[in-house]
């Protein structure tokens, strides 16, 4: 395995970090001080600056204004962007648009590329991936999808109930997962549909309040009531919805890891700087072993997390599915990030829980990382199945 970073990628990552420091973090600081929510005008202003700096859409082809980087090359770039929650939004590598662009790039027809992907890649539109459902529908087990799409002549009619659809408040179109053949095996019975926001029957019921401050774009609850779509709205092929979902979610789990590693790294820097300048019990906090160990454990764990991400990214870049490797990275990095942020809040004490620093907001937001794109328990199940397959009783030598 070769985890070396090409010179041109190092240059891009450095420039992204500088952009985040100079452009995104000052806006982040202003929002912290004012308590205001991030609005569309601010996002579009940051995006205009990113385009002017030629730091736009790292994963998209250059013909659409992107940087054309592959899965392995984006690792340091996404981490640099992730140093602020505004960074990925600014350079157009934030969820869910980044994952949706990947999905469309791989599976959309020529007509769908022109209608949906190109405007999305250029930042002219927003998108949402509508799969998760409230109980008793699909959560961690997507085989429990209740939403149905029924053939009616040349059209499909969708009825269902979804929630926690990220970006739903601003999405110009939705990628909707629905059961099209209830008699088929669950992995062959679902289909993904591209549904423009203004399609009759799409009803945004509410933005679901979640832990921490409001996220840009929201996490909405939606009902699909007799939503009629033509057969040309099918993404990929009918019955291939689960396969397409896996092709999207595997890399998306890894890009979450890259972005959150950036947050955790910056948190560690904030905590170390605070500890060096804060005196208590006869000296700087950095002179106390308890603080030193928290800083050391955080740095060591982040290094281990990066290696897991790099291995999984390398395997994906070689054309492997890397399901086990992405599951391992998702579990470990999501839990490492939580521990690092917890230590950093502890080191900074009252300043750590105050909104003057971004630590407490990150701490709240990071908790969901262990749930979305597959809960840690589900990924542990994936890894366990692989272990049993390799070393179980039937494989003893």
Tab-separated table of C-alpha atoms in Angstrom:
chain	number	residue	atom	x	y	z
A	1	UNK	CA	0.000	0.000	0.000
A	2	UNK	CA	1.250	3.447	-0.883
A	3	UNK	CA	-0.106	6.270	1.280
A	4	UNK	CA	2.292	8.905	-0.022
A	5	UNK	CA	0.654	12.183	-0.975
A	6	UNK	CA	1.474	13.498	-4.463
A	7	UNK	CA	3.048	16.936	-4.543
A	8	UNK	CA	0.090	18.550	-6.320
A	9	UNK	CA	-2.297	17.152	-3.697
A	10	UNK	CA	-0.108	18.475	-0.871
A	11	UNK	CA	-0.290	21.877	-2.527
A	12	UNK	CA	-4.084	21.739	-2.817
A	13	UNK	CA	-4.471	20.599	0.811
A	14	UNK	CA	-2.243	23.459	1.979
A	15	UNK	CA	-4.240	25.970	-0.034
A	16	UNK	CA	-7.534	24.580	1.298
A	17	UNK	CA	-6.274	24.891	4.867
A	18	UNK	CA	-5.223	28.484	4.205
A	19	UNK	CA	-8.634	29.213	2.673
A	20	UNK	CA	-10.439	27.748	5.684
A	21	UNK	CA	-8.234	29.741	8.073
A	22	UNK	CA	-8.625	33.012	6.168
A	23	UNK	CA	-12.205	32.787	4.886
A	24	UNK	CA	-14.292	30.169	6.710
A	25	UNK	CA	-13.094	30.466	10.316
A	26	UNK	CA	-13.748	34.253	10.554
A	27	UNK	CA	-17.342	33.615	9.431
A	28	UNK	CA	-17.574	30.742	11.924
A	29	UNK	CA	-16.375	33.093	14.682
A	30	UNK	CA	-18.952	35.749	13.752
A	31	UNK	CA	-21.746	33.168	13.857
A	32	UNK	CA	-20.569	31.928	17.263
A	33	UNK	CA	-20.579	35.438	18.674
A	34	UNK	CA	-23.958	36.393	17.233
A	35	UNK	CA	-25.707	33.065	17.779
A	36	UNK	CA	-27.176	33.349	14.282
A	37	UNK	CA	-27.886	30.389	11.996
A	38	UNK	CA	-25.904	29.936	8.810
A	39	UNK	CA	-27.906	31.311	5.876
A	40	UNK	CA	-27.827	30.698	2.136
A	41	UNK	CA	-26.351	34.116	1.333
A	42	UNK	CA	-23.335	33.453	3.545
A	43	UNK	CA	-22.803	30.011	2.019
A	44	UNK	CA	-22.995	31.352	-1.512
A	45	UNK	CA	-20.515	34.114	-0.657
A	46	UNK	CA	-18.027	31.548	0.699
A	47	UNK	CA	-18.553	29.414	-2.384
A	48	UNK	CA	-17.849	32.336	-4.687
A	49	UNK	CA	-14.569	32.891	-2.841
A	50	UNK	CA	-13.673	29.191	-3.123
A	51	UNK	CA	-14.311	29.244	-6.864
A	52	UNK	CA	-12.208	32.372	-7.243
A	53	UNK	CA	-9.413	30.589	-5.367
A	54	UNK	CA	-9.807	27.564	-7.694
A	55	UNK	CA	-10.599	25.263	-4.775
A	56	UNK	CA	-14.000	24.056	-5.948
A	57	UNK	CA	-15.523	20.546	-5.924
A	58	UNK	CA	-12.458	18.349	-5.243
A	59	UNK	CA	-14.087	15.134	-6.513
A	60	UNK	CA	-15.703	16.469	-9.663
A	61	UNK	CA	-14.142	16.544	-13.165
A	62	UNK	CA	-12.323	19.663	-14.248
A	63	UNK	CA	-14.770	20.138	-17.133
A	64	UNK	CA	-17.417	21.033	-14.529
A	65	UNK	CA	-15.092	23.292	-12.575
A	66	UNK	CA	-13.840	20.629	-10.146
A	67	UNK	CA	-10.361	19.478	-9.164
A	68	UNK	CA	-10.665	15.913	-10.479
A	69	UNK	CA	-9.151	14.180	-7.424
A	70	UNK	CA	-9.648	10.463	-6.757
A	71	UNK	CA	-10.684	8.820	-3.484
A	72	UNK	CA	-7.142	8.494	-2.176
A	73	UNK	CA	-6.111	12.013	-3.157
A	74	UNK	CA	-9.009	13.693	-1.363
A	75	UNK	CA	-8.020	12.411	2.113
A	76	UNK	CA	-5.775	15.354	3.133
A	77	UNK	CA	-7.900	17.834	1.185
A	78	UNK	CA	-11.128	16.875	2.961
A	79	UNK	CA	-9.381	16.923	6.345
A	80	UNK	CA	-8.095	20.424	5.634
A	81	UNK	CA	-11.589	21.536	4.619
A	82	UNK	CA	-13.055	19.885	7.711
A	83	UNK	CA	-11.167	22.143	10.121
A	84	UNK	CA	-14.368	24.193	10.161
A	85	UNK	CA	-17.914	22.949	9.606
A	86	UNK	CA	-18.128	25.724	7.004
A	87	UNK	CA	-15.106	24.500	5.039
A	88	UNK	CA	-16.745	21.556	3.238
A	89	UNK	CA	-19.798	23.687	2.411
A	90	UNK	CA	-17.536	26.382	0.995
A	91	UNK	CA	-15.450	24.188	-1.323
A	92	UNK	CA	-18.377	21.848	-2.171
A	93	UNK	CA	-17.391	18.609	-0.497
A	94	UNK	CA	-20.062	18.545	2.218
A	95	UNK	CA	-22.644	15.845	2.828
A	96	UNK	CA	-25.043	14.999	1.302
A	97	UNK	CA	-24.174	16.744	-1.971
A	98	UNK	CA	-20.691	15.198	-2.131
A	99	UNK	CA	-22.066	11.658	-1.799
A	100	UNK	CA	-24.906	12.369	-4.216
A	101	UNK	CA	-22.475	13.697	-6.824
A	102	UNK	CA	-20.449	10.512	-6.479
A	103	UNK	CA	-23.596	8.432	-6.933
A	104	UNK	CA	-24.806	10.365	-9.963
A	105	UNK	CA	-21.361	10.419	-11.546
A	106	UNK	CA	-21.292	6.614	-11.437
A	107	UNK	CA	-24.873	5.747	-12.329
A	108	UNK	CA	-26.789	8.618	-13.939
A	109	UNK	CA	-27.841	8.471	-17.584
A	110	UNK	CA	-26.603	11.140	-19.975
A	111	UNK	CA	-29.925	12.964	-19.633
A	112	UNK	CA	-29.754	12.768	-15.823
A	113	UNK	CA	-26.154	13.990	-15.806
A	114	UNK	CA	-27.170	17.084	-17.771
A	115	UNK	CA	-30.307	17.740	-15.727
A	116	UNK	CA	-29.097	16.936	-12.216
A	117	UNK	CA	-25.375	16.323	-11.885
A	118	UNK	CA	-23.864	19.180	-13.868
A	119	UNK	CA	-25.869	21.920	-12.070
A	120	UNK	CA	-25.128	20.227	-8.739
A	121	UNK	CA	-21.414	19.981	-9.474
A	122	UNK	CA	-21.324	23.649	-10.427
A	123	UNK	CA	-23.059	24.655	-7.204
A	124	UNK	CA	-26.205	25.883	-8.913
A	125	UNK	CA	-28.446	23.422	-7.035
A	126	UNK	CA	-28.638	21.378	-3.835
A	127	UNK	CA	-29.665	17.732	-3.394
A	128	UNK	CA	-30.933	15.296	-0.754
A	129	UNK	CA	-30.765	11.526	-0.272
A	130	UNK	CA	-34.136	10.352	1.017
A	131	UNK	CA	-33.831	6.830	2.431
A	132	UNK	CA	-34.184	6.899	6.234
A	133	UNK	CA	-37.709	6.456	7.604
A	134	UNK	CA	-39.279	6.951	11.030
A	135	UNK	CA	-40.192	3.764	12.952
A	136	UNK	CA	-41.341	1.217	11.942
A	137	UNK	CA	-39.557	2.030	8.689
A	138	UNK	CA	-35.922	1.817	7.704
A	139	UNK	CA	-33.211	3.120	10.026
A	140	UNK	CA	-30.063	1.072	10.538
A	141	UNK	CA	-31.642	-1.814	8.583
A	142	UNK	CA	-32.517	-0.487	5.099
A	143	UNK	CA	-34.319	-3.758	4.338
A	144	UNK	CA	-37.201	-2.377	6.417
A	145	UNK	CA	-38.069	0.313	3.877
A	146	UNK	CA	-41.819	0.915	3.828
A	147	UNK	CA	-41.980	3.445	0.977
A	148	UNK	CA	-43.512	1.884	-2.134
A	149	UNK	CA	-43.317	2.716	-5.834
A	150	UNK	CA	-45.963	1.090	-8.016
A	151	UNK	CA	-45.888	0.904	-11.800
A	152	UNK	CA	-48.780	2.722	-13.505
A	153	UNK	CA	-48.453	2.574	-17.281
A	154	UNK	CA	-45.217	4.299	-18.220
A	155	UNK	CA	-44.987	5.989	-14.816
A	156	UNK	CA	-44.195	5.048	-11.226
A	157	UNK	CA	-46.287	6.301	-8.298
A	158	UNK	CA	-44.494	6.682	-4.951
A	159	UNK	CA	-46.083	6.701	-1.506
A	160	UNK	CA	-44.115	6.793	1.705
A	161	UNK	CA	-42.826	8.599	4.758
A	162	UNK	CA	-39.197	9.660	5.238
A	163	UNK	CA	-37.372	11.694	7.828
A	164	UNK	CA	-33.915	13.032	8.697
A	165	UNK	CA	-33.448	13.806	5.005
A	166	UNK	CA	-30.427	16.095	5.189
A	167	UNK	CA	-30.560	19.229	3.009
A	168	UNK	CA	-34.310	18.755	2.620
A	169	UNK	CA	-35.101	22.406	3.307
A	170	UNK	CA	-33.064	23.610	0.325
A	171	UNK	CA	-32.792	20.569	-1.989
A	172	UNK	CA	-33.763	21.129	-5.598
A	173	UNK	CA	-34.203	17.382	-6.061
A	174	UNK	CA	-34.427	14.231	-3.964
A	175	UNK	CA	-32.941	10.790	-4.541
A	176	UNK	CA	-35.741	8.604	-3.181
A	177	UNK	CA	-35.328	4.949	-2.215
A	178	UNK	CA	-38.528	2.907	-2.594
A	179	UNK	CA	-39.583	-0.724	-2.788
A	180	UNK	CA	-40.617	-1.580	-6.340
A	181	UNK	CA	-40.890	-5.379	-5.990
A	182	UNK	CA	-42.053	-6.430	-2.501
A	183	UNK	CA	-41.863	-10.119	-3.479
A	184	UNK	CA	-38.173	-9.980	-4.392
A	185	UNK	CA	-35.281	-10.430	-2.005
A	186	UNK	CA	-34.838	-7.103	-0.150
A	187	UNK	CA	-31.523	-6.516	-1.898
A	188	UNK	CA	-33.183	-6.832	-5.323
A	189	UNK	CA	-36.533	-5.204	-4.611
A	190	UNK	CA	-35.667	-1.508	-4.199
A	191	UNK	CA	-35.135	1.256	-6.730
A	192	UNK	CA	-33.821	4.815	-6.540
A	193	UNK	CA	-35.739	7.644	-8.182
A	194	UNK	CA	-34.758	11.227	-9.004
A	195	UNK	CA	-37.592	13.525	-7.957
A	196	UNK	CA	-37.529	17.304	-8.545
A	197	UNK	CA	-38.654	19.276	-5.507
A	198	UNK	CA	-41.666	20.767	-7.283
A	199	UNK	CA	-43.107	17.345	-8.194
A	200	UNK	CA	-46.749	17.223	-6.990
A	201	UNK	CA	-47.161	15.084	-3.880
A	202	UNK	CA	-43.815	15.884	-2.227
A	203	UNK	CA	-44.694	17.442	1.120
A	204	UNK	CA	-42.016	18.762	3.482
A	205	UNK	CA	-43.681	18.352	6.883
A	206	UNK	CA	-41.042	19.859	9.150
A	207	UNK	CA	-37.346	20.211	9.876
A	208	UNK	CA	-36.672	17.606	12.563
A	209	UNK	CA	-34.932	19.290	15.525
A	210	UNK	CA	-31.665	17.495	16.283
A	211	UNK	CA	-28.909	17.608	18.892
A	212	UNK	CA	-26.818	20.763	18.701
A	213	UNK	CA	-27.364	23.910	16.680
A	214	UNK	CA	-29.442	23.847	13.510
A	215	UNK	CA	-27.640	22.450	10.476
A	216	UNK	CA	-27.641	24.297	7.181
A	217	UNK	CA	-30.271	22.685	4.948
A	218	UNK	CA	-32.021	20.918	7.814
A	219	UNK	CA	-32.962	17.262	8.337
A	220	UNK	CA	-36.545	17.185	7.174
A	221	UNK	CA	-39.526	14.895	7.510
A	222	UNK	CA	-41.249	14.253	4.168
A	223	UNK	CA	-44.315	12.437	2.932
A	224	UNK	CA	-44.547	11.242	-0.641
A	225	UNK	CA	-48.232	11.178	-1.529
A	226	UNK	CA	-48.975	9.719	-4.978
A	227	UNK	CA	-45.788	11.219	-6.385
A	228	UNK	CA	-45.860	10.381	-10.094
A	229	UNK	CA	-42.545	10.047	-11.900
A	230	UNK	CA	-41.676	8.813	-15.402
A	231	UNK	CA	-39.566	5.688	-15.900
A	232	UNK	CA	-36.717	8.013	-16.920
A	233	UNK	CA	-36.555	9.140	-13.269
A	234	UNK	CA	-35.071	5.779	-12.245
A	235	UNK	CA	-31.405	6.078	-11.297
A	236	UNK	CA	-29.447	3.128	-12.641
A	237	UNK	CA	-31.867	0.225	-13.051
A	238	UNK	CA	-35.065	-0.883	-11.365
A	239	UNK	CA	-34.290	-3.276	-8.507
A	240	UNK	CA	-30.706	-2.040	-8.106
A	241	UNK	CA	-31.404	0.475	-5.349
A	242	UNK	CA	-29.466	-1.335	-2.636
A	243	UNK	CA	-26.455	-1.842	-4.849
A	244	UNK	CA	-26.455	1.861	-5.704
A	245	UNK	CA	-26.876	2.766	-2.035
A	246	UNK	CA	-23.824	0.697	-1.113
A	247	UNK	CA	-21.784	2.344	-3.865
A	248	UNK	CA	-22.708	5.719	-2.371
A	249	UNK	CA	-22.594	4.992	1.357
A	250	UNK	CA	-19.205	3.236	1.467
A	251	UNK	CA	-17.202	6.217	0.189
A	252	UNK	CA	-19.532	8.628	2.015
A	253	UNK	CA	-18.713	6.999	5.354
A	254	UNK	CA	-15.059	7.540	4.622
A	255	UNK	CA	-15.465	11.183	3.616
A	256	UNK	CA	-17.288	11.809	6.908
A	257	UNK	CA	-14.198	10.402	8.627
A	258	UNK	CA	-11.913	12.720	6.685
A	259	UNK	CA	-13.928	15.843	7.498
A	260	UNK	CA	-14.388	15.012	11.185
A	261	UNK	CA	-10.684	14.254	11.555
A	262	UNK	CA	-10.101	17.857	10.512
A	263	UNK	CA	-12.405	19.098	13.269
A	264	UNK	CA	-10.743	16.862	15.871
A	265	UNK	CA	-7.273	17.980	14.790
A	266	UNK	CA	-8.218	21.644	15.146
A	267	UNK	CA	-9.817	20.924	18.526
A	268	UNK	CA	-6.548	19.363	19.684
A	269	UNK	CA	-4.640	22.451	18.554
A	270	UNK	CA	-7.081	24.714	20.404
A	271	UNK	CA	-6.778	22.647	23.583
A	272	UNK	CA	-2.982	22.471	23.433
A	273	UNK	CA	-2.738	26.229	22.903
A	274	UNK	CA	-5.154	26.878	25.766
A	275	UNK	CA	-3.263	24.541	28.102
A	276	UNK	CA	0.057	26.168	27.270
A	277	UNK	CA	-1.264	29.614	28.169
A	278	UNK	CA	-3.345	28.708	31.220
A	279	UNK	CA	-1.669	28.585	34.612
A	280	UNK	CA	-3.039	26.614	37.553
A	281	UNK	CA	-1.531	24.869	40.593
A	282	UNK	CA	1.821	26.488	40.191
A	283	UNK	CA	2.414	26.293	36.470
A	284	UNK	CA	1.026	25.942	32.946
A	285	UNK	CA	-1.538	23.183	32.435
A	286	UNK	CA	0.839	21.573	29.963
A	287	UNK	CA	3.174	20.834	32.871
A	288	UNK	CA	0.616	18.525	34.485
A	289	UNK	CA	0.763	14.855	33.576
A	290	UNK	CA	-3.020	14.471	33.396
A	291	UNK	CA	-3.185	17.121	30.671
A	292	UNK	CA	-0.138	15.730	28.872
A	293	UNK	CA	-1.718	12.301	28.693
A	294	UNK	CA	-4.984	13.664	27.297
A	295	UNK	CA	-3.061	15.514	24.590
A	296	UNK	CA	-0.876	12.484	23.854
A	297	UNK	CA	-3.795	10.033	23.685
A	298	UNK	CA	-5.667	12.361	21.341
A	299	UNK	CA	-2.713	12.761	18.988
A	300	UNK	CA	-2.008	9.007	18.931
A	301	UNK	CA	-5.628	8.110	18.267
A	302	UNK	CA	-5.920	10.637	15.453
A	303	UNK	CA	-2.847	9.155	13.794
A	304	UNK	CA	-4.374	5.668	14.018
A	305	UNK	CA	-7.654	6.927	12.617
A	306	UNK	CA	-5.892	8.543	9.657
A	307	UNK	CA	-4.152	5.278	8.819
A	308	UNK	CA	-7.470	3.422	8.787
A	309	UNK	CA	-8.951	6.060	6.486
A	310	UNK	CA	-5.922	5.954	4.203
A	311	UNK	CA	-6.062	2.174	3.891
A	312	UNK	CA	-9.771	2.154	3.063
A	313	UNK	CA	-9.330	5.030	0.591
A	314	UNK	CA	-6.417	3.222	-1.058
A	315	UNK	CA	-8.529	0.075	-1.462
A	316	UNK	CA	-11.427	2.038	-2.940
A	317	UNK	CA	-9.023	3.757	-5.344
A	318	UNK	CA	-7.862	0.292	-6.480
A	319	UNK	CA	-11.465	-0.608	-7.347
A	320	UNK	CA	-12.206	-2.724	-4.273
A	321	UNK	CA	-15.518	-2.437	-2.402
A	322	UNK	CA	-13.639	-2.262	0.912
A	323	UNK	CA	-16.817	-2.764	2.938
A	324	UNK	CA	-15.021	-4.136	5.983
A	325	UNK	CA	-12.300	-1.507	5.839
A	326	UNK	CA	-14.804	1.365	5.561
A	327	UNK	CA	-16.819	-0.105	8.438
A	328	UNK	CA	-13.707	-0.341	10.612
A	329	UNK	CA	-12.747	3.237	9.775
A	330	UNK	CA	-16.282	4.521	10.424
A	331	UNK	CA	-16.467	2.913	13.877
A	332	UNK	CA	-12.989	3.831	14.997
A	333	UNK	CA	-12.856	7.396	13.667
A	334	UNK	CA	-16.347	8.305	14.892
A	335	UNK	CA	-15.441	7.103	18.371
A	336	UNK	CA	-11.952	8.631	18.292
A	337	UNK	CA	-13.408	12.009	17.323
A	338	UNK	CA	-15.830	11.813	20.239
A	339	UNK	CA	-13.058	11.019	22.695
A	340	UNK	CA	-10.741	13.725	21.360
A	341	UNK	CA	-13.445	16.378	21.554
A	342	UNK	CA	-14.394	15.247	25.044
A	343	UNK	CA	-10.792	15.593	26.229
A	344	UNK	CA	-10.416	18.986	24.569
A	345	UNK	CA	-13.537	20.310	26.270
A	346	UNK	CA	-12.207	18.968	29.582
A	347	UNK	CA	-8.797	20.580	29.122
A	348	UNK	CA	-10.367	23.959	28.371
A	349	UNK	CA	-12.730	23.714	31.353
A	350	UNK	CA	-15.232	26.572	31.484
A	351	UNK	CA	-13.957	27.905	28.171
A	352	UNK	CA	-14.578	24.476	26.682
A	353	UNK	CA	-18.295	24.543	27.398
A	354	UNK	CA	-18.686	28.254	26.635
A	355	UNK	CA	-19.740	29.254	23.137
A	356	UNK	CA	-16.741	31.584	22.830
A	357	UNK	CA	-14.877	28.540	21.502
A	358	UNK	CA	-16.359	26.160	18.906
A	359	UNK	CA	-15.564	23.051	20.996
A	360	UNK	CA	-18.943	22.614	22.655
A	361	UNK	CA	-20.783	22.926	19.343
A	362	UNK	CA	-18.521	20.347	17.729
A	363	UNK	CA	-18.955	18.071	20.752
A	364	UNK	CA	-22.735	18.103	20.281
A	365	UNK	CA	-22.576	17.635	16.518
A	366	UNK	CA	-20.040	14.796	16.680
A	367	UNK	CA	-22.366	12.583	18.718
A	368	UNK	CA	-24.503	11.912	15.645
A	369	UNK	CA	-21.438	10.694	13.729
A	370	UNK	CA	-21.718	7.353	15.538
A	371	UNK	CA	-25.270	6.951	14.188
A	372	UNK	CA	-25.602	8.332	10.660
A	373	UNK	CA	-24.355	6.378	7.645
A	374	UNK	CA	-24.555	3.234	9.753
A	375	UNK	CA	-24.541	3.050	13.540
A	376	UNK	CA	-21.374	1.712	15.171
A	377	UNK	CA	-23.227	-1.447	16.197
A	378	UNK	CA	-24.159	-2.208	12.576
A	379	UNK	CA	-20.585	-1.737	11.378
A	380	UNK	CA	-19.309	-3.955	14.175
A	381	UNK	CA	-21.752	-6.588	12.917
A	382	UNK	CA	-20.254	-6.260	9.411
A	383	UNK	CA	-16.746	-6.733	10.795
A	384	UNK	CA	-17.840	-9.641	13.001
A	385	UNK	CA	-19.376	-11.460	10.043
A	386	UNK	CA	-16.087	-11.133	8.184
A	387	UNK	CA	-14.151	-12.458	11.178
A	388	UNK	CA	-16.512	-15.435	11.522
A	389	UNK	CA	-16.314	-16.141	7.809
A	390	UNK	CA	-12.522	-16.188	7.909
A	391	UNK	CA	-11.917	-17.891	11.200
A	392	UNK	CA	-15.133	-19.730	12.091
A	393	UNK	CA	-15.447	-23.479	12.619
A	394	UNK	CA	-15.894	-24.278	8.924
A	395	UNK	CA	-12.558	-22.637	8.112
A	396	UNK	CA	-10.364	-24.216	10.739
A	397	UNK	CA	-7.277	-25.838	9.280
